[in-house]
Amino acid sequence: MDAALAKRRAAQQAPRRRTGAGEGTGRRLRGYSGPGPDPRDPQLFGVMLERIMKQRGWQKPAAEATVFGAWEKVVGADIAQHSRPVKLDAGVLTVEAESTAWATQLRLLAGNLLKRIAAEVGHNVVTKLNIHGPAAPSWNKGPRRVQGRGPRDTYG
């Protein structure tokens, strides 16, 4: 208790520093803002959102989300109609095509797609494309695989 009282007395006796108007004090500025830009002026929502994203380090997650959210805008309407992004892990984007023919076509266009993605969402967000065709069930792998002929009698 004595230590807390001594600390309070010391804080009261110490001369107070005046900082610039509103700098880091948390106090509200008073009066009119006057002509010219001022921190109290209304800000555009997009500008404020960008500032918050930059302060918190959310640029890369936002760019990664753009790949999924604006896939049609990023790669074009024709390609987006026949493919979809599945996952993005460590810069490797997995894309699933609607058919094996489209998967082959997208593999041929992979360099061009990487350039378009980099131009839209930023460099080093997507560094490699992993393109595969439509998923089909695999009967030869898995934790509960049993040796034998397989499920041939189940479609009967």
Short mmCIF file of C-alpha atoms in Angstrom, two decimals:
data_model
loop_
_atom_site.label_atom_id
_atom_site.label_comp_id
_atom_site.label_asym_id
_atom_site.label_seq_id
_atom_site.Cartn_x
_atom_site.Cartn_y
_atom_site.Cartn_z
CA MET A 1 0.00 0.00 0.00
CA ASP A 2 2.85 2.35 0.86
CA ALA A 3 4.54 1.64 -2.46
CA ALA A 4 1.36 2.49 -4.37
CA LEU A 5 0.94 5.77 -2.48
CA ALA A 6 4.57 6.71 -3.08
CA LYS A 7 4.19 6.01 -6.79
CA ARG A 8 1.07 8.16 -6.94
CA ARG A 9 2.76 11.08 -5.18
CA ALA A 10 5.75 10.83 -7.52
CA ALA A 11 3.46 10.90 -10.54
CA GLN A 12 1.64 13.97 -9.22
CA GLN A 13 4.86 15.86 -8.50
CA ALA A 14 6.56 15.05 -11.82
CA PRO A 15 6.14 17.83 -14.39
CA ARG A 16 3.71 16.93 -17.14
CA ARG A 17 4.93 16.96 -20.70
CA ARG A 18 2.74 18.53 -23.29
CA THR A 19 2.59 16.60 -26.49
CA GLY A 20 1.37 17.86 -29.81
CA ALA A 21 -2.36 18.24 -30.29
CA GLY A 22 -3.80 14.78 -29.78
CA GLU A 23 -0.56 12.85 -30.43
CA GLY A 24 -0.85 9.54 -28.67
CA THR A 25 -2.80 10.96 -25.72
CA GLY A 26 -6.14 9.50 -26.63
CA ARG A 27 -7.69 12.89 -25.98
CA ARG A 28 -10.08 14.43 -28.40
CA LEU A 29 -9.03 17.51 -30.30
CA ARG A 30 -11.23 20.52 -29.72
CA GLY A 31 -12.28 23.32 -32.00
CA TYR A 32 -12.72 23.51 -35.71
CA SER A 33 -10.45 21.56 -37.98
CA GLY A 34 -9.94 24.53 -40.26
CA PRO A 35 -9.00 24.45 -43.92
CA GLY A 36 -6.82 21.67 -45.22
CA PRO A 37 -6.55 18.00 -44.27
CA ASP A 38 -6.89 17.10 -40.61
CA PRO A 39 -6.99 13.73 -38.79
CA ARG A 40 -10.47 14.59 -37.54
CA ASP A 41 -11.90 14.90 -41.05
CA PRO A 42 -14.17 12.07 -42.27
CA GLN A 43 -12.22 9.40 -44.09
CA LEU A 44 -13.25 7.13 -46.92
CA PHE A 45 -14.08 3.61 -45.79
CA GLY A 46 -11.68 2.01 -48.26
CA VAL A 47 -8.79 4.19 -47.06
CA MET A 48 -9.48 3.32 -43.43
CA LEU A 49 -9.81 -0.38 -44.27
CA GLU A 50 -6.48 -0.36 -46.13
CA ARG A 51 -4.80 1.37 -43.19
CA ILE A 52 -6.15 -1.21 -40.72
CA MET A 53 -5.13 -4.10 -43.00
CA LYS A 54 -1.61 -2.69 -43.30
CA GLN A 55 -1.28 -2.11 -39.54
CA ARG A 56 -2.38 -5.64 -38.72
CA GLY A 57 -0.49 -7.38 -41.54
CA TRP A 58 -3.53 -8.70 -43.37
CA GLN A 59 -2.41 -7.90 -46.93
CA LYS A 60 -1.35 -11.44 -47.81
CA PRO A 61 -4.49 -13.16 -46.41
CA ALA A 62 -6.62 -10.59 -48.24
CA ALA A 63 -4.77 -11.26 -51.50
CA GLU A 64 -5.21 -15.01 -51.02
CA ALA A 65 -8.93 -14.51 -50.42
CA THR A 66 -9.16 -12.48 -53.63
CA VAL A 67 -7.99 -15.52 -55.60
CA PHE A 68 -11.01 -17.46 -54.35
CA GLY A 69 -13.56 -14.65 -54.15
CA ALA A 70 -12.89 -13.08 -57.54
CA TRP A 71 -11.78 -16.16 -59.49
CA GLU A 72 -13.75 -15.14 -62.59
CA LYS A 73 -12.21 -11.67 -62.58
CA VAL A 74 -8.71 -13.04 -61.97
CA VAL A 75 -8.56 -15.70 -64.70
CA GLY A 76 -11.37 -14.68 -67.05
CA ALA A 77 -14.94 -15.83 -67.55
CA ASP A 78 -14.19 -18.74 -69.93
CA ILE A 79 -11.58 -20.38 -67.71
CA ALA A 80 -13.59 -19.73 -64.54
CA GLN A 81 -16.61 -21.44 -66.08
CA HIS A 82 -14.65 -24.69 -66.45
CA SER A 83 -12.44 -24.62 -63.34
CA ARG A 84 -12.43 -23.63 -59.69
CA PRO A 85 -9.71 -23.02 -57.09
CA VAL A 86 -9.70 -25.66 -54.37
CA LYS A 87 -6.95 -24.66 -51.94
CA LEU A 88 -3.96 -22.37 -51.59
CA ASP A 89 -1.17 -23.65 -49.39
CA ALA A 90 2.33 -22.11 -49.18
CA GLY A 91 1.95 -20.39 -52.55
CA VAL A 92 0.73 -23.52 -54.37
CA LEU A 93 -2.77 -23.08 -55.78
CA THR A 94 -4.71 -26.28 -56.46
CA VAL A 95 -7.20 -25.88 -59.29
CA GLU A 96 -9.82 -28.47 -60.22
CA ALA A 97 -10.97 -28.57 -63.84
CA GLU A 98 -14.38 -29.89 -64.88
CA SER A 99 -12.86 -32.46 -67.25
CA THR A 100 -9.52 -34.01 -68.04
CA ALA A 101 -9.44 -32.10 -71.34
CA TRP A 102 -9.78 -28.78 -69.49
CA ALA A 103 -7.12 -29.90 -67.01
CA THR A 104 -4.72 -30.47 -69.89
CA GLN A 105 -5.61 -27.12 -71.41
CA LEU A 106 -5.05 -25.33 -68.09
CA ARG A 107 -1.68 -27.03 -67.66
CA LEU A 108 -0.67 -25.59 -71.03
CA LEU A 109 -1.87 -22.14 -69.92
CA ALA A 110 -0.27 -22.35 -66.46
CA GLY A 111 2.41 -19.72 -67.16
CA ASN A 112 -0.13 -17.29 -68.54
CA LEU A 113 -2.47 -17.94 -65.59
CA LEU A 114 0.31 -17.26 -63.09
CA LYS A 115 1.00 -13.92 -64.77
CA ARG A 116 -2.69 -12.97 -64.70
CA ILE A 117 -3.01 -13.96 -61.04
CA ALA A 118 0.12 -12.00 -60.13
CA ALA A 119 -1.17 -8.93 -61.97
CA GLU A 120 -4.52 -9.10 -60.17
CA VAL A 121 -3.63 -10.05 -56.59
CA GLY A 122 0.11 -9.35 -56.31
CA HIS A 123 3.39 -11.13 -56.79
CA ASN A 124 4.42 -14.15 -54.68
CA VAL A 125 0.88 -14.86 -53.53
CA VAL A 126 0.59 -17.78 -55.97
CA THR A 127 3.93 -19.23 -57.06
CA LYS A 128 2.85 -22.58 -58.54
CA LEU A 129 -0.29 -24.15 -59.97
CA ASN A 130 -1.34 -27.71 -59.28
CA ILE A 131 -4.05 -28.57 -61.82
CA HIS A 132 -6.03 -31.79 -61.78
CA GLY A 133 -9.18 -33.12 -63.36
CA PRO A 134 -12.45 -34.01 -61.67
CA ALA A 135 -12.13 -36.10 -58.55
CA ALA A 136 -13.10 -39.75 -58.83
CA PRO A 137 -13.20 -42.27 -56.01
CA SER A 138 -10.03 -44.25 -55.54
CA TRP A 139 -10.45 -47.80 -54.35
CA ASN A 140 -6.80 -48.69 -53.90
CA LYS A 141 -5.77 -46.29 -51.12
CA GLY A 142 -7.00 -45.48 -47.66
CA PRO A 143 -6.77 -46.48 -44.03
CA ARG A 144 -9.41 -49.21 -44.28
CA ARG A 145 -8.28 -50.88 -47.48
CA VAL A 146 -8.86 -54.60 -47.68
CA GLN A 147 -7.01 -56.83 -50.09
CA GLY A 148 -9.28 -58.38 -52.66
CA ARG A 149 -11.36 -57.66 -55.73
CA GLY A 150 -12.94 -54.49 -54.41
CA PRO A 151 -16.51 -53.19 -54.53
CA ARG A 152 -17.57 -54.82 -57.76
CA ASP A 153 -20.76 -56.32 -56.36
CA THR A 154 -22.05 -53.06 -54.82
CA TYR A 155 -23.21 -51.48 -58.07
CA GLY A 156 -25.42 -54.29 -58.99
#
